[in-house]
mmCIF file of C-alpha atoms and ligand atoms in Angstrom:
data_model
loop_
_atom_site.group_PDB
_atom_site.id
_atom_site.type_symbol
_atom_site.label_atom_id
_atom_site.label_comp_id
_atom_site.label_asym_id
_atom_site.label_seq_id
_atom_site.Cartn_x
_atom_site.Cartn_y
_atom_site.Cartn_z
ATOM 1 C CA MET A 1 -22.578 -14.146 18.106
ATOM 2 C CA THR A 2 -20.190 -13.109 16.085
ATOM 3 C CA GLY A 3 -19.480 -16.071 13.663
ATOM 4 C CA GLN A 4 -23.230 -16.084 13.533
ATOM 5 C CA PHE A 5 -23.746 -12.622 11.934
ATOM 6 C CA ALA A 6 -20.752 -13.570 9.707
ATOM 7 C CA ARG A 7 -23.005 -16.641 7.994
ATOM 8 C CA ASP A 8 -26.054 -14.857 8.433
ATOM 9 C CA PRO A 9 -27.301 -13.506 3.899
ATOM 10 C CA LEU A 10 -26.969 -10.602 3.435
ATOM 11 C CA PRO A 11 -30.100 -8.078 2.916
ATOM 12 C CA ILE A 12 -29.822 -6.229 -0.357
ATOM 13 C CA VAL A 13 -31.841 -4.050 -1.918
ATOM 14 C CA VAL A 14 -32.227 -3.934 -5.519
ATOM 15 C CA LEU A 15 -32.947 -1.085 -7.535
ATOM 16 C CA VAL A 16 -34.124 -1.049 -11.239
ATOM 17 C CA SER A 17 -36.380 1.246 -14.647
ATOM 18 C CA GLY A 18 -36.698 -1.183 -17.187
ATOM 19 C CA ARG A 19 -35.774 -4.782 -18.385
ATOM 20 C CA GLY A 20 -34.349 -6.509 -15.251
ATOM 21 C CA SER A 21 -31.832 -9.028 -16.914
ATOM 22 C CA ASN A 22 -28.884 -7.720 -14.269
ATOM 23 C CA LEU A 23 -31.781 -8.240 -11.233
ATOM 24 C CA GLN A 24 -32.568 -11.711 -12.752
ATOM 25 C CA ALA A 25 -28.681 -13.009 -13.054
ATOM 26 C CA LEU A 26 -29.141 -11.685 -9.219
ATOM 27 C CA LEU A 27 -31.836 -13.760 -8.284
ATOM 28 C CA ASP A 28 -31.100 -17.038 -10.121
ATOM 29 C CA ALA A 29 -27.271 -16.525 -8.715
ATOM 30 C CA GLU A 30 -29.840 -16.253 -5.257
ATOM 31 C CA ALA A 31 -31.306 -19.177 -6.161
ATOM 32 C CA SER A 32 -28.389 -21.180 -6.609
ATOM 33 C CA GLY A 33 -26.467 -19.833 -3.580
ATOM 34 C CA ALA A 34 -24.255 -18.102 -4.892
ATOM 35 C CA LEU A 35 -24.597 -15.098 -4.278
ATOM 36 C CA GLY A 36 -24.131 -14.431 -0.517
ATOM 37 C CA GLY A 37 -26.904 -12.437 0.128
ATOM 38 C CA THR A 38 -30.958 -12.198 -0.068
ATOM 39 C CA ILE A 39 -32.209 -9.774 -2.136
ATOM 40 C CA ARG A 40 -35.070 -8.016 0.042
ATOM 41 C CA ALA A 41 -36.645 -5.886 -2.078
ATOM 42 C CA VAL A 42 -36.583 -4.487 -5.569
ATOM 43 C CA ILE A 43 -37.679 -0.958 -6.050
ATOM 44 C CA SER A 44 -38.343 0.590 -9.603
ATOM 45 C CA ASN A 45 -39.348 3.948 -9.937
ATOM 46 C CA ARG A 46 -40.608 3.728 -13.440
ATOM 47 C CA PRO A 47 -44.713 1.559 -12.261
ATOM 48 C CA CYS A 48 -43.989 -0.837 -15.746
ATOM 49 C CA ALA A 49 -40.701 -1.758 -15.738
ATOM 50 C CA ARG A 50 -39.984 -5.678 -16.430
ATOM 51 C CA ALA A 51 -37.993 -6.179 -13.926
ATOM 52 C CA LEU A 52 -41.285 -6.230 -11.098
ATOM 53 C CA GLU A 53 -42.752 -8.926 -12.876
ATOM 54 C CA ARG A 54 -39.403 -10.510 -12.873
ATOM 55 C CA ALA A 55 -38.763 -9.973 -8.293
ATOM 56 C CA ARG A 56 -42.504 -10.683 -8.186
ATOM 57 C CA ARG A 57 -42.068 -14.393 -9.992
ATOM 58 C CA ALA A 58 -39.196 -15.123 -7.499
ATOM 59 C CA GLY A 59 -41.599 -14.505 -4.829
ATOM 60 C CA VAL A 60 -39.279 -11.119 -4.247
ATOM 61 C CA VAL A 61 -41.133 -7.648 -2.371
ATOM 62 C CA ALA A 62 -41.786 -5.802 -5.550
ATOM 63 C CA GLU A 63 -42.367 -1.738 -5.000
ATOM 64 C CA ILE A 64 -42.688 1.264 -7.433
ATOM 65 C CA ILE A 65 -42.103 4.556 -6.527
ATOM 66 C CA ASP A 66 -43.483 6.514 -9.438
ATOM 67 C CA HIS A 67 -40.959 9.502 -10.342
ATOM 68 C CA GLU A 68 -43.743 11.239 -11.114
ATOM 69 C CA ASN A 69 -45.827 11.550 -8.318
ATOM 70 C CA LEU A 70 -42.857 13.910 -7.122
ATOM 71 C CA PRO A 71 -42.625 16.895 -7.294
ATOM 72 C CA ASP A 72 -38.112 17.036 -7.200
ATOM 73 C CA ARG A 73 -35.329 13.990 -7.278
ATOM 74 C CA GLU A 74 -34.613 15.470 -3.664
ATOM 75 C CA SER A 75 -38.267 14.020 -2.520
ATOM 76 C CA PHE A 76 -38.329 11.497 -4.605
ATOM 77 C CA ASP A 77 -34.709 10.334 -3.093
ATOM 78 C CA ARG A 78 -35.691 11.283 0.364
ATOM 79 C CA GLU A 79 -38.290 8.787 -0.072
ATOM 80 C CA LEU A 80 -36.857 5.929 -2.300
ATOM 81 C CA ILE A 81 -34.629 6.149 1.453
ATOM 82 C CA ALA A 82 -37.336 5.464 3.397
ATOM 83 C CA ARG A 83 -38.414 2.676 1.447
ATOM 84 C CA ILE A 84 -35.395 1.464 1.494
ATOM 85 C CA GLU A 85 -34.175 1.767 5.320
ATOM 86 C CA ILE A 86 -37.501 -0.471 6.022
ATOM 87 C CA TYR A 87 -35.426 -3.432 4.685
ATOM 88 C CA ARG A 88 -31.981 -2.449 6.385
ATOM 89 C CA PRO A 89 -30.414 -3.608 3.664
ATOM 90 C CA GLY A 90 -26.625 -3.837 3.485
ATOM 91 C CA LEU A 91 -25.560 -3.538 0.178
ATOM 92 C CA ILE A 92 -27.793 -1.586 -2.336
ATOM 93 C CA ALA A 93 -27.760 -2.768 -5.941
ATOM 94 C CA LEU A 94 -28.422 -0.924 -9.385
ATOM 95 C CA ALA A 95 -29.687 -3.335 -11.933
ATOM 96 C CA GLY A 96 -30.227 -0.822 -14.608
ATOM 97 C CA TYR A 97 -31.438 1.913 -12.157
ATOM 98 C CA MET A 98 -31.825 4.905 -15.136
ATOM 99 C CA ARG A 99 -32.360 8.499 -12.494
ATOM 100 C CA LEU A 100 -29.381 10.206 -11.630
ATOM 101 C CA LEU A 101 -29.574 10.684 -7.231
ATOM 102 C CA THR A 102 -28.604 13.460 -5.356
ATOM 103 C CA SER A 103 -25.952 13.585 -3.834
ATOM 104 C CA GLU A 104 -27.691 12.980 0.040
ATOM 105 C CA PHE A 105 -28.697 9.649 -1.412
ATOM 106 C CA VAL A 106 -25.355 8.648 -3.017
ATOM 107 C CA HIS A 107 -23.503 9.742 0.458
ATOM 108 C CA ARG A 108 -25.916 7.712 2.331
ATOM 109 C CA TYR A 109 -25.136 4.386 0.761
ATOM 110 C CA TYR A 110 -21.167 5.443 -0.478
ATOM 111 C CA GLY A 111 -19.209 2.235 0.296
ATOM 112 C CA ARG A 112 -22.485 -0.533 0.316
ATOM 113 C CA MET A 113 -24.193 0.720 -3.303
ATOM 114 C CA LEU A 114 -22.737 -1.191 -6.246
ATOM 115 C CA ASN A 115 -24.355 -0.242 -10.234
ATOM 116 C CA ILE A 116 -23.482 -2.462 -13.334
ATOM 117 C CA HIS A 117 -22.194 -0.184 -16.251
ATOM 118 C CA PRO A 118 -21.807 -0.752 -20.104
ATOM 119 C CA SER A 119 -18.882 0.302 -20.729
ATOM 120 C CA VAL A 120 -14.975 -0.463 -19.261
ATOM 121 C CA LEU A 121 -15.032 2.529 -17.326
ATOM 122 C CA PRO A 122 -13.543 4.978 -17.466
ATOM 123 C CA GLU A 123 -14.179 4.906 -21.477
ATOM 124 C CA PHE A 124 -18.067 5.532 -22.272
ATOM 125 C CA ARG A 125 -19.867 6.840 -19.263
ATOM 126 C CA GLY A 126 -23.206 7.762 -19.765
ATOM 127 C CA LEU A 127 -25.859 7.071 -21.713
ATOM 128 C CA HIS A 128 -25.647 5.102 -25.489
ATOM 129 C CA THR A 129 -22.271 3.048 -24.730
ATOM 130 C CA HIS A 130 -22.444 0.115 -27.637
ATOM 131 C CA GLU A 131 -23.428 3.130 -30.332
ATOM 132 C CA ARG A 132 -20.539 5.224 -28.676
ATOM 133 C CA ALA A 133 -17.947 2.427 -28.917
ATOM 134 C CA LEU A 134 -19.287 1.562 -32.722
ATOM 135 C CA ALA A 135 -18.830 5.320 -33.890
ATOM 136 C CA ALA A 136 -15.421 5.617 -32.719
ATOM 137 C CA GLY A 137 -14.468 2.820 -33.894
ATOM 138 C CA ALA A 138 -13.196 0.658 -30.950
ATOM 139 C CA LYS A 139 -11.812 -2.394 -31.030
ATOM 140 C CA HIS A 140 -12.712 -3.467 -27.405
ATOM 141 C CA HIS A 141 -16.055 -2.598 -25.425
ATOM 142 C CA GLY A 142 -17.390 -4.427 -22.251
ATOM 143 C CA CYS A 143 -18.464 -4.067 -18.907
ATOM 144 C CA SER A 144 -17.585 -2.628 -14.672
ATOM 145 C CA VAL A 145 -19.049 -2.869 -11.549
ATOM 146 C CA HIS A 146 -17.678 0.312 -9.501
ATOM 147 C CA PHE A 147 -18.894 1.809 -5.942
ATOM 148 C CA VAL A 148 -21.722 4.951 -6.557
ATOM 149 C CA SER A 149 -20.559 8.035 -5.929
ATOM 150 C CA LYS A 150 -21.800 11.339 -6.903
ATOM 151 C CA GLU A 151 -20.149 11.738 -10.305
ATOM 152 C CA VAL A 152 -21.980 9.477 -13.013
ATOM 153 C CA ASP A 153 -20.182 6.281 -13.817
ATOM 154 C CA ALA A 154 -16.945 7.194 -11.613
ATOM 155 C CA GLY A 155 -16.797 5.704 -8.915
ATOM 156 C CA PRO A 156 -14.384 3.623 -7.860
ATOM 157 C CA VAL A 157 -14.075 0.169 -10.357
ATOM 158 C CA ILE A 158 -14.072 -3.244 -9.063
ATOM 159 C CA LEU A 159 -14.736 -5.542 -12.180
ATOM 160 C CA GLN A 160 -14.499 -5.424 -15.508
ATOM 161 C CA ALA A 161 -15.079 -8.107 -18.324
ATOM 162 C CA ARG A 162 -14.146 -7.538 -22.020
ATOM 163 C CA VAL A 163 -15.701 -7.883 -25.311
ATOM 164 C CA PRO A 164 -13.862 -7.845 -28.738
ATOM 165 C CA VAL A 165 -15.946 -5.541 -31.477
ATOM 166 C CA LEU A 166 -16.477 -7.377 -34.352
ATOM 167 C CA PRO A 167 -16.828 -6.607 -37.995
ATOM 168 C CA ASP A 168 -20.281 -6.646 -38.081
ATOM 169 C CA ASP A 169 -21.469 -5.627 -35.153
ATOM 170 C CA ASP A 170 -24.695 -3.307 -35.300
ATOM 171 C CA THR A 171 -25.841 -1.607 -32.011
ATOM 172 C CA ASP A 172 -27.920 -5.147 -30.938
ATOM 173 C CA SER A 173 -25.559 -7.915 -31.606
ATOM 174 C CA LEU A 174 -22.879 -5.830 -29.561
ATOM 175 C CA ALA A 175 -24.825 -5.039 -26.293
ATOM 176 C CA ALA A 176 -26.622 -8.495 -27.006
ATOM 177 C CA ARG A 177 -22.786 -9.803 -26.172
ATOM 178 C CA VAL A 178 -22.006 -7.126 -23.406
ATOM 179 C CA LEU A 179 -24.733 -8.859 -21.453
ATOM 180 C CA GLN A 180 -23.686 -11.839 -21.728
ATOM 181 C CA ARG A 181 -21.054 -10.658 -19.607
ATOM 182 C CA GLU A 182 -22.641 -8.378 -17.386
ATOM 183 C CA HIS A 183 -24.819 -10.768 -16.327
ATOM 184 C CA VAL A 184 -21.603 -13.182 -15.118
ATOM 185 C CA ILE A 185 -19.784 -9.854 -13.104
ATOM 186 C CA PHE A 186 -22.935 -8.099 -11.435
ATOM 187 C CA PRO A 187 -23.946 -11.268 -9.769
ATOM 188 C CA MET A 188 -19.585 -11.998 -8.990
ATOM 189 C CA ALA A 189 -18.950 -8.630 -7.600
ATOM 190 C CA VAL A 190 -22.068 -8.791 -4.807
ATOM 191 C CA ARG A 191 -21.115 -12.330 -3.498
ATOM 192 C CA TRP A 192 -17.705 -10.585 -2.950
ATOM 193 C CA PHE A 193 -19.435 -7.762 -1.049
ATOM 194 C CA CYS A 194 -21.537 -9.955 0.765
ATOM 195 C CA GLU A 195 -18.999 -12.299 1.516
ATOM 196 C CA GLY A 196 -16.999 -9.176 3.324
ATOM 197 C CA ARG A 197 -13.903 -9.820 0.303
ATOM 198 C CA LEU A 198 -15.112 -6.499 -1.282
ATOM 199 C CA ARG A 199 -14.586 -3.346 0.700
ATOM 200 C CA LEU A 200 -14.281 0.337 0.082
ATOM 201 C CA ILE A 201 -12.142 2.584 2.428
ATOM 202 C CA ASP A 202 -10.659 5.448 1.956
ATOM 203 C CA ASP A 203 -11.950 5.522 -1.440
ATOM 204 C CA ARG A 204 -9.683 2.420 -2.355
ATOM 205 C CA VAL A 205 -10.775 -0.847 -3.192
ATOM 206 C CA HIS A 206 -9.935 -4.066 -1.446
ATOM 207 C CA LEU A 207 -10.645 -7.242 -2.076
ATOM 208 C CA ASP A 208 -9.390 -9.435 0.234
ATOM 209 C CA GLY A 209 -8.098 -6.841 2.200
ATOM 210 C CA VAL A 210 -5.552 -5.905 -0.523
ATOM 211 C CA PRO A 211 -6.238 -2.817 -2.077
ATOM 212 C CA LEU A 212 -6.698 -3.198 -6.114
ATOM 213 C CA THR A 213 -4.125 -0.814 -8.278
ATOM 214 C CA GLN A 214 -6.483 -1.325 -11.012
ATOM 215 C CA PRO A 215 -10.016 -3.570 -11.470
ATOM 216 C CA ILE A 216 -9.735 -6.928 -11.747
ATOM 217 C CA MET A 217 -10.461 -7.639 -15.777
ATOM 218 C CA LEU A 218 -12.764 -10.821 -15.847
ATOM 219 C CA GLY A 219 -10.799 -13.595 -18.484
ATOM 220 C CA ASP A 220 -13.058 -15.491 -20.449
ATOM 221 C CA ASP A 221 -12.088 -18.685 -18.804
ATOM 222 C CA GLY A 222 -13.698 -16.803 -15.336
ATOM 223 C CA LEU A 223 -11.325 -15.516 -12.557
HETATM 224 C C1 LIG B 301 -27.472 -2.829 -18.603
HETATM 225 O O1 LIG B 301 -26.862 -2.467 -19.702
HETATM 226 C C2 LIG B 301 -26.734 -2.506 -17.542
HETATM 227 O O2 LIG B 301 -25.365 -2.096 -17.911
HETATM 228 C C3 LIG B 301 -27.461 -0.899 -17.575
HETATM 229 O O3 LIG B 301 -28.124 -0.398 -18.071
HETATM 230 C C4 LIG B 301 -28.798 -2.024 -18.420
HETATM 231 C C5 LIG B 301 -30.029 -2.373 -17.792
HETATM 232 O O4 LIG B 301 -30.404 -3.330 -18.654
HETATM 233 N N1 LIG B 301 -27.008 0.556 -16.213
HETATM 234 P P1 LIG B 301 -31.312 -4.578 -17.407
HETATM 235 O O5 LIG B 301 -32.507 -3.952 -17.112
HETATM 236 O O6 LIG B 301 -30.771 -5.593 -16.314
HETATM 237 O O7 LIG B 301 -31.862 -5.921 -19.344
#
């Protein structure tokens, strides 16, 4: 029996707020058999998120919980938990989910919730990372996948990719270069988790049973 459970694809719920290109990367990875899990539902806090259409096109349940219909963050997150639990996910993937989470929510899913962030953490936590990287005159920028913890964009980092900042870059060109790498590292980390290779033990990232001393940096040629 144990062996059979090990082969079952892990149920995943993806939370989104907007465009959904990272969701698309996860959907594409699943379609090609490279995700190791199955996306059971996509939930958006914004009714007009393009991500919802991407989910529907892939035949995945797309749900909306409009945060404007709920009085406060606590009631929104409680409603979100209730909806998520219908799908009994083993993993929550935040794919451009632009809402702060309550500590109750983070606590509930701690160790099984991943986020993709457009910077090489701990640099540039928060919003507008590309603008800030350009303003700081950074030579490199990039993206990170991390476990979600109570402090925003400060959870244990798993996997990162770096891109050069070019002399004539503007926000759009830099964001596009970073996004390409996001679409590689997010499905990769999700797959590691689904395969049971990636775990958070005592607040430390473990890959294949070994604690990481630093996040894995994806080379240009892949791992
Ligand atoms: C991405 O840059 C992601 O890193 C950040 O929000 C953006 C979402 O883009 N958290 P998309 O909705 O996945 O296209």
